[in-house]
Amino acid sequence: MTTGQTVRLPSVDRILGDAACLALIAHYGRAQTLACARAVLAELRTAMLAGAVCEEGASIAAIAAQMTERLQAQSRSQLRAVFNLTGTVLHTNLGRALLPDAAVQAVVEALQWPMNLEFDLETGKRGDRDDLVEELLRELTGAEAATIVNNNAAAVLLMLNTLAQGKEVVVSRGELVEIGGAFRIPDVMTRAGAVLREVGSTNRTHLADYANGVNADTALLMKVHCSNYAITGFTKSVELDELVPLAAQHGVPTAVDLGSGTLVDLAQYGLPHETTVRETIEAGADLVTFSGDKLLGGPQCGVIVGRADLIAKIKRNPLKRALRVGKLTLAALEPVLRLYRAPDLLAERLTTLRLLTRPAAAMRAQAEILLPLLQGALGAAYAVTAEAMTSQIGSGALPVDQLPSFGLAIRSAPGSRLSNPLGALEQRLRGLPCPVIGRIGQDTLWLDLRCLEAAHETAFVAQLAELSA
């Protein structure tokens, strides 16, 4: 600012009467626009006293431009769509399973209309929201009954609180898993009011260990599927078909926490076999809990299936109301379950399975198309190559098994003077209008293309130009 120059700030009324601000009022409302104008003016006064404001910066046009930028930022949703190029299909931090089109349309309808959530259309009386999906779950799992809560941790909590409050639950020491966010099976048991009875050792547990752990206070024998890690080497575990007769001998139920849970044999789609819910029920489990938003490919929820008398008892627990799901979850879950009635079409229609079975050749062809476009946007500071890599299913599902994949590998060009060039680029990718999330390892920024389907490729390419800005 030139010495002696007088800068006058326009009044709030003049600002709000400007055509650009009238457009902001029409879009954001008068109260929000007025608050924004006052905030911008207050900042300009502070800067003016420090001699950092020129006449142009205090003009109505400049103020309106600042207000527009600020209001746009304030109105941007904190929950944003991103491109998942991490190579982890079921990424917990990115929302796990993507819903198929049928589920999306069902949720949209549920958002816009009253629904018969707990209303029996035949009798005109109050119904049970579990009835909307229980028949499907019975058909697909072979269980006698089912109930739904908001996630699998809630399912385990509710089951234990109902059947084992103040009593003991026998679990192998090698199955005391910790899931994401430091939630541990022993902690869930404590909160449920159950007493943990550890048996066996970390790597080896025998049937005799379970037998020795049973006493007059035993309420359940429980197996927990180690879905987010694997113990190899000198190991021994007790299979369910061995445990069930022991539980029956002592008159206590057998419960299985499957964690991710799948309704079909994944091996038929060229994926590693994972024990299905039906196989677990047929092996004699009295109760099985599993997630809806992992291998099932549906919305976040926890499913409990098993003996009708035990499910009825669980549903009478007052905690069930606190842990129940709403209409949006049930609206999404039902069409996902219906897809399983046509297993021959499942890999095409269920988004999660489609991504898991995507051919590496298709990703390679996509990488070769995208490579020159990304290289052109990044310039000489980086070297981009199309390379084979490995994906993982993720989120506590088949942690050891890797899927052959293909994508783009970005490395700092020799002689680059940038400080932490890969970290800087990773931050720039996260700053794009639709953030791109990759992973850094081995001095490389990896962009795995498994989850970049053709329908989203145009939007991905359209924003690459912003990387060179």
XYZ file of C-alpha atoms in Angstrom:
469
model
C 0.000 0.000 0.000
C 1.317 3.445 -0.893
C 2.110 5.659 2.109
C -0.700 8.079 2.828
C -3.210 6.185 0.728
C -6.663 6.088 2.292
C -8.533 2.809 2.067
C -12.226 2.804 2.853
C -14.141 -0.390 3.392
C -17.657 -0.572 1.938
C -20.574 -0.956 4.304
C -22.283 -4.291 4.853
C -25.429 -2.943 3.166
C -23.493 -1.959 0.030
C -21.853 -5.386 -0.096
C -25.121 -7.278 0.307
C -26.778 -5.089 -2.323
C -24.197 -5.985 -4.950
C -25.362 -8.310 -7.713
C -22.722 -10.946 -6.877
C -23.751 -10.974 -3.219
C -27.444 -11.102 -4.089
C -26.648 -14.319 -5.950
C -24.898 -15.620 -2.823
C -27.953 -14.755 -0.707
C -30.186 -16.623 -3.141
C -27.988 -19.715 -2.849
C -26.764 -19.691 0.756
C -29.440 -17.605 2.512
C -29.203 -14.111 3.995
C -28.060 -15.117 7.491
C -25.072 -17.142 6.309
C -24.082 -14.555 3.683
C -24.347 -11.705 6.198
C -22.152 -13.545 8.704
C -19.597 -14.191 5.975
C -19.555 -10.520 4.903
C -18.954 -9.391 8.469
C -16.150 -11.914 8.925
C -14.386 -10.825 5.730
C -14.730 -7.139 6.675
C -13.314 -7.801 10.155
C -10.269 -9.502 8.644
C -9.785 -6.658 6.170
C -9.886 -4.067 8.987
C -7.177 -5.969 10.852
C -5.071 -6.205 7.698
C -5.727 -2.513 6.928
C -4.365 -1.437 10.314
C -1.231 -3.424 9.520
C -0.934 -1.639 6.172
C -1.566 -4.780 4.144
C -4.696 -3.779 2.221
C -4.798 -1.856 -1.047
C -7.766 -0.174 -2.673
C -8.364 -3.081 -5.025
C -8.389 -5.579 -2.177
C -11.077 -3.592 -0.390
C -13.372 -3.312 -3.390
C -16.818 -4.872 -3.347
C -15.784 -7.177 -6.198
C -12.778 -8.444 -4.243
C -14.840 -8.887 -1.079
C -17.569 -10.750 -2.978
C -14.907 -13.055 -4.468
C -13.581 -13.850 -0.989
C -17.100 -14.465 0.266
C -17.853 -16.804 -2.626
C -14.734 -18.858 -1.976
C -15.414 -18.991 1.759
C -19.077 -19.937 1.445
C -18.235 -22.665 -1.035
C -15.677 -24.094 1.391
C -18.107 -23.898 4.313
C -20.793 -25.685 2.322
C -18.577 -28.515 1.112
C -19.527 -31.808 2.723
C -17.008 -33.292 5.129
C -17.945 -36.739 3.838
C -16.559 -36.768 0.305
C -16.208 -39.216 -2.540
C -12.631 -40.371 -3.145
C -10.810 -42.589 -5.603
C -9.657 -45.685 -3.709
C -6.371 -46.625 -5.372
C -4.855 -48.135 -2.240
C -5.194 -51.711 -3.453
C -7.411 -52.581 -0.476
C -10.903 -53.284 -1.764
C -12.727 -53.362 1.574
C -10.937 -50.411 3.153
C -12.329 -49.646 6.614
C -11.210 -46.001 6.527
C -12.826 -45.513 3.125
C -16.202 -47.041 4.017
C -15.684 -50.722 3.144
C -18.137 -52.257 0.657
C -19.658 -50.209 -2.160
C -23.347 -50.870 -2.672
C -24.699 -52.297 -5.940
C -27.148 -50.233 -8.000
C -30.203 -52.080 -6.691
C -29.303 -51.164 -3.108
C -28.583 -47.534 -4.017
C -31.993 -47.129 -5.623
C -33.692 -48.755 -2.630
C -31.973 -46.318 -0.254
C -32.990 -43.334 -2.376
C -36.613 -44.461 -2.236
C -36.396 -44.995 1.528
C -35.033 -41.465 1.923
C -37.974 -39.958 0.070
C -40.920 -42.028 1.282
C -42.434 -43.341 4.511
C -41.751 -47.086 4.664
C -43.370 -50.061 6.369
C -40.389 -50.371 8.700
C -42.393 -51.737 11.629
C -45.846 -51.927 10.089
C -47.402 -55.213 8.989
C -49.247 -54.442 5.748
C -51.347 -57.626 5.995
C -52.666 -57.151 9.525
C -52.426 -53.374 9.801
C -50.641 -53.793 13.127
C -47.151 -53.123 14.386
C -44.516 -55.389 12.858
C -40.887 -56.345 13.488
C -38.241 -54.644 11.351
C -36.161 -57.833 11.298
C -38.992 -59.489 9.358
C -37.977 -57.455 6.288
C -34.835 -59.556 5.809
C -35.169 -62.573 8.125
C -36.711 -64.884 5.528
C -33.912 -64.117 3.090
C -31.254 -64.727 5.733
C -32.835 -68.031 6.719
C -32.894 -69.098 3.071
C -29.284 -68.108 2.404
C -27.722 -69.401 5.626
C -29.869 -72.362 6.623
C -30.396 -70.853 10.074
C -33.713 -70.981 11.948
C -33.849 -67.250 12.709
C -31.957 -63.970 12.347
C -31.695 -60.463 13.736
C -29.827 -57.327 12.638
C -27.843 -54.738 14.624
C -25.575 -51.867 13.636
C -22.267 -53.768 13.230
C -20.636 -57.080 14.071
C -19.087 -55.787 17.293
C -22.619 -54.902 18.410
C -23.789 -58.372 17.380
C -21.138 -60.014 19.572
C -21.858 -57.613 22.437
C -25.600 -58.261 22.309
C -25.185 -62.024 22.047
C -22.812 -62.178 25.014
C -24.860 -59.828 27.172
C -27.994 -61.849 26.520
C -26.632 -65.333 27.015
C -23.576 -64.939 29.245
C -24.010 -61.939 31.537
C -22.331 -62.829 34.826
C -21.238 -66.193 33.430
C -18.187 -67.578 31.657
C -17.446 -67.853 27.946
C -14.731 -70.307 26.918
C -12.461 -69.006 24.116
C -9.112 -70.164 22.780
C -6.270 -67.820 23.704
C -5.248 -67.808 20.045
C -8.615 -66.296 19.068
C -8.627 -63.235 21.348
C -8.434 -60.912 18.379
C -8.176 -57.148 18.202
C -10.067 -55.456 15.375
C -9.613 -51.905 14.046
C -9.511 -49.049 16.513
C -8.095 -51.244 19.322
C -11.420 -53.001 19.980
C -10.582 -56.354 21.520
C -12.687 -59.446 22.150
C -11.796 -59.462 25.879
C -12.926 -55.822 26.185
C -16.201 -56.533 24.377
C -16.807 -59.448 26.751
C -16.182 -57.235 29.772
C -18.629 -54.610 28.534
C -21.178 -57.344 27.860
C -20.888 -58.502 31.469
C -19.443 -61.878 30.492
C -16.412 -63.513 32.102
C -13.675 -64.632 29.740
C -12.278 -68.120 30.293
C -9.100 -68.395 28.193
C -7.980 -71.881 27.243
C -5.015 -73.259 25.342
C -2.047 -71.216 24.185
C -1.516 -68.577 21.506
C -0.506 -71.070 18.826
C -1.989 -74.378 20.003
C -5.361 -75.213 21.569
C -6.730 -78.745 21.964
C -10.218 -80.085 22.582
C -9.088 -81.107 26.073
C -8.364 -77.434 26.809
C -11.983 -76.568 26.104
C -13.203 -79.538 28.140
C -11.066 -78.500 31.112
C -12.360 -74.946 30.840
C -16.036 -75.907 31.167
C -17.598 -75.618 34.613
C -20.930 -74.888 36.275
C -20.643 -71.174 35.357
C -20.049 -71.769 31.642
C -22.648 -70.121 29.401
C -21.066 -70.467 25.945
C -18.278 -72.113 24.019
C -17.148 -69.545 21.477
C -14.956 -69.559 18.415
C -13.673 -66.296 16.924
C -12.572 -66.312 13.300
C -9.067 -64.821 13.046
C -9.978 -62.803 9.990
C -7.353 -60.050 10.282
C -4.216 -62.105 10.972
C -2.832 -65.617 10.609
C -0.706 -67.819 12.857
C 1.530 -70.229 10.968
C 4.051 -72.892 11.894
C 3.593 -75.098 14.956
C -0.153 -74.570 15.382
C -3.272 -76.441 16.425
C -6.868 -75.308 16.659
C -10.120 -77.088 17.398
C -12.545 -77.302 14.507
C -16.191 -76.485 15.027
C -17.395 -80.020 14.370
C -15.218 -81.149 17.308
C -16.406 -78.388 19.612
C -20.145 -78.805 19.028
C -20.447 -82.269 20.629
C -18.542 -81.038 23.683
C -20.915 -78.082 24.065
C -23.932 -80.349 23.648
C -22.546 -82.732 26.265
C -22.515 -79.879 28.786
C -25.784 -78.339 27.625
C -24.354 -75.003 26.499
C -24.577 -73.339 23.056
C -21.706 -72.946 20.620
C -21.275 -69.450 19.172
C -19.062 -68.445 16.241
C -17.961 -64.911 15.436
C -17.148 -65.149 11.728
C -16.109 -61.508 11.473
C -16.330 -60.698 7.783
C -18.671 -63.539 6.854
C -19.563 -64.683 3.353
C -22.712 -66.303 1.990
C -21.056 -68.038 -0.979
C -17.943 -70.105 -1.568
C -15.513 -67.535 -2.961
C -13.423 -70.293 -4.538
C -15.945 -70.610 -7.369
C -14.945 -67.076 -8.423
C -11.222 -67.786 -8.317
C -10.764 -66.299 -4.841
C -9.422 -68.013 -1.693
C -11.966 -70.128 0.155
C -13.508 -68.546 3.235
C -15.818 -70.530 5.510
C -19.388 -69.567 4.690
C -22.157 -68.833 7.161
C -24.126 -71.854 5.893
C -21.126 -74.155 6.400
C -20.836 -72.857 9.954
C -24.514 -73.462 10.687
C -24.368 -76.927 9.123
C -21.329 -77.750 11.286
C -23.566 -77.272 14.310
C -23.056 -73.703 15.480
C -26.018 -72.501 17.541
C -25.289 -68.825 16.791
C -23.183 -67.093 14.133
C -22.351 -63.401 13.928
C -20.908 -61.604 10.901
C -20.628 -58.217 9.175
C -22.810 -56.853 6.405
C -20.279 -54.469 4.850
C -17.339 -56.770 4.245
C -17.425 -59.876 2.044
C -21.226 -59.750 2.016
C -20.946 -56.511 0.027
C -23.774 -54.672 1.770
C -24.275 -51.796 4.218
C -22.681 -51.577 7.634
C -24.568 -53.872 9.995
C -24.094 -56.917 12.164
C -26.058 -60.096 11.551
C -26.855 -62.787 14.114
C -28.268 -66.062 12.804
C -28.936 -69.361 14.520
C -31.364 -71.209 16.750
C -34.796 -69.647 16.923
C -35.045 -69.823 20.721
C -31.693 -68.082 21.204
C -32.462 -65.397 18.627
C -35.821 -64.754 20.327
C -34.042 -64.288 23.635
C -31.533 -61.914 22.061
C -34.316 -59.828 20.526
C -35.965 -59.417 23.936
C -32.812 -57.870 25.386
C -33.372 -54.098 25.962
C -29.964 -53.482 24.375
C -31.406 -54.644 21.061
C -33.325 -51.378 20.724
C -30.150 -49.378 21.344
C -28.245 -51.372 18.721
C -30.945 -51.810 16.080
C -30.585 -50.524 12.517
C -32.740 -47.949 10.736
C -34.705 -48.059 7.527
C -31.775 -47.015 5.307
C -29.677 -50.002 6.386
C -32.533 -52.437 5.861
C -33.416 -50.817 2.538
C -29.848 -51.425 1.357
C -29.445 -54.887 2.872
C -32.520 -56.528 1.355
C -31.616 -56.032 -2.340
C -28.031 -57.126 -1.630
C -29.286 -60.370 -0.101
C -31.605 -60.931 -3.067
C -28.601 -60.841 -5.414
C -27.328 -64.020 -3.755
C -30.295 -65.922 -5.152
C -28.535 -65.757 -8.543
C -24.937 -66.809 -7.797
C -24.167 -67.107 -11.513
C -24.792 -63.349 -11.879
C -23.279 -62.296 -8.563
C -19.793 -61.404 -9.841
C -21.367 -58.978 -12.299
C -23.998 -57.394 -10.054
C -22.395 -57.302 -6.591
C -19.897 -54.430 -6.619
C -17.540 -55.941 -4.042
C -17.275 -59.257 -5.880
C -16.901 -57.491 -9.235
C -13.906 -55.546 -7.900
C -12.351 -58.596 -6.259
C -12.590 -60.615 -9.477
C -11.524 -57.851 -11.874
C -9.042 -59.305 -14.398
C -5.458 -58.053 -14.146
C -5.425 -57.714 -17.949
C -8.215 -55.129 -17.796
C -6.305 -53.117 -15.204
C -3.136 -53.336 -17.274
C -4.898 -51.947 -20.353
C -6.312 -49.140 -18.212
C -2.878 -48.346 -16.784
C -1.356 -48.039 -20.251
C -4.032 -45.501 -21.209
C -3.654 -43.452 -18.027
C 0.148 -43.499 -17.862
C 0.917 -40.761 -20.439
C -1.895 -38.582 -19.090
C -0.590 -38.743 -15.528
C 3.019 -38.348 -16.641
C 2.080 -35.249 -18.619
C 0.357 -33.739 -15.589
C 3.267 -34.432 -13.235
C 6.063 -33.311 -15.516
C 9.746 -34.170 -15.300
C 9.902 -34.218 -11.493
C 8.367 -37.699 -11.422
C 8.640 -40.916 -13.406
C 5.434 -42.900 -13.933
C 5.414 -46.551 -14.982
C 2.701 -49.179 -15.430
C 3.509 -52.134 -13.193
C 2.109 -55.312 -11.729
C 1.260 -55.089 -8.043
C -0.870 -56.906 -5.492
C -4.229 -55.978 -3.983
C -5.761 -57.282 -0.797
C -9.356 -57.909 0.196
C -8.887 -56.062 3.475
C -10.960 -55.086 6.516
C -10.465 -58.312 8.387
C -11.058 -60.565 5.395
C -8.414 -63.039 4.198
C -5.441 -61.001 5.476
C -2.696 -63.159 3.986
C -4.058 -63.769 0.501
C -3.018 -61.321 -2.206
C -4.763 -60.623 -5.512
C -2.706 -60.031 -8.674
C -3.335 -56.477 -9.774
C -1.959 -53.722 -11.988
C -1.585 -49.974 -11.691
C 0.685 -46.952 -11.857
C 3.932 -46.637 -9.934
C 5.250 -43.119 -9.349
C 8.853 -42.442 -8.342
C 10.828 -39.273 -7.905
C 12.876 -38.547 -10.997
C 16.672 -38.727 -10.578
C 18.128 -35.385 -9.572
C 14.866 -34.018 -8.198
C 15.387 -31.131 -5.795
C 12.019 -31.505 -4.118
C 11.953 -32.250 -0.391
C 10.019 -35.483 0.248
C 8.651 -35.509 -3.318
C 6.412 -38.565 -2.888
C 4.884 -37.227 0.305
C 4.241 -33.888 -1.391
C 2.603 -35.579 -4.361
C 0.504 -37.807 -2.147
C -0.756 -34.666 -0.405
C -1.542 -32.987 -3.738
C -3.513 -36.046 -4.847
C -5.525 -35.884 -1.623
C -6.203 -32.218 -2.340
C -7.906 -32.819 -5.706
C -11.667 -32.119 -6.007
C -12.222 -35.879 -5.781
C -9.218 -36.936 -3.657
C -7.041 -39.755 -4.946
C -5.882 -42.106 -2.178
C -2.867 -44.277 -2.955
C -0.146 -45.803 -0.792
C 3.564 -45.139 -0.382
C 6.062 -47.966 0.006
C 9.520 -48.901 -1.264
C 10.208 -45.302 -2.343
C 7.188 -45.508 -4.655
C 3.695 -44.043 -4.691
C 1.454 -46.897 -5.820
C -1.890 -46.266 -7.506
C -3.622 -49.636 -7.741
C -6.341 -49.525 -10.415
C -8.439 -52.435 -9.153
C -11.130 -50.120 -7.777
C -11.083 -47.577 -10.632
C -13.920 -48.850 -12.788
C -14.565 -47.627 -16.331
C -17.552 -45.515 -15.254
C -15.275 -43.334 -13.100
C -12.259 -43.148 -15.400
C -13.362 -39.938 -17.159
C -13.781 -38.085 -13.853
C -10.354 -39.314 -12.738
C -8.668 -38.053 -15.906
C -10.519 -34.720 -15.902
C -8.869 -33.517 -12.713
C -5.289 -34.565 -13.533
C -4.646 -31.164 -15.088
C -4.891 -29.602 -11.627
C -1.710 -31.448 -10.625
C 0.321 -29.320 -13.040
C -1.221 -26.020 -11.881
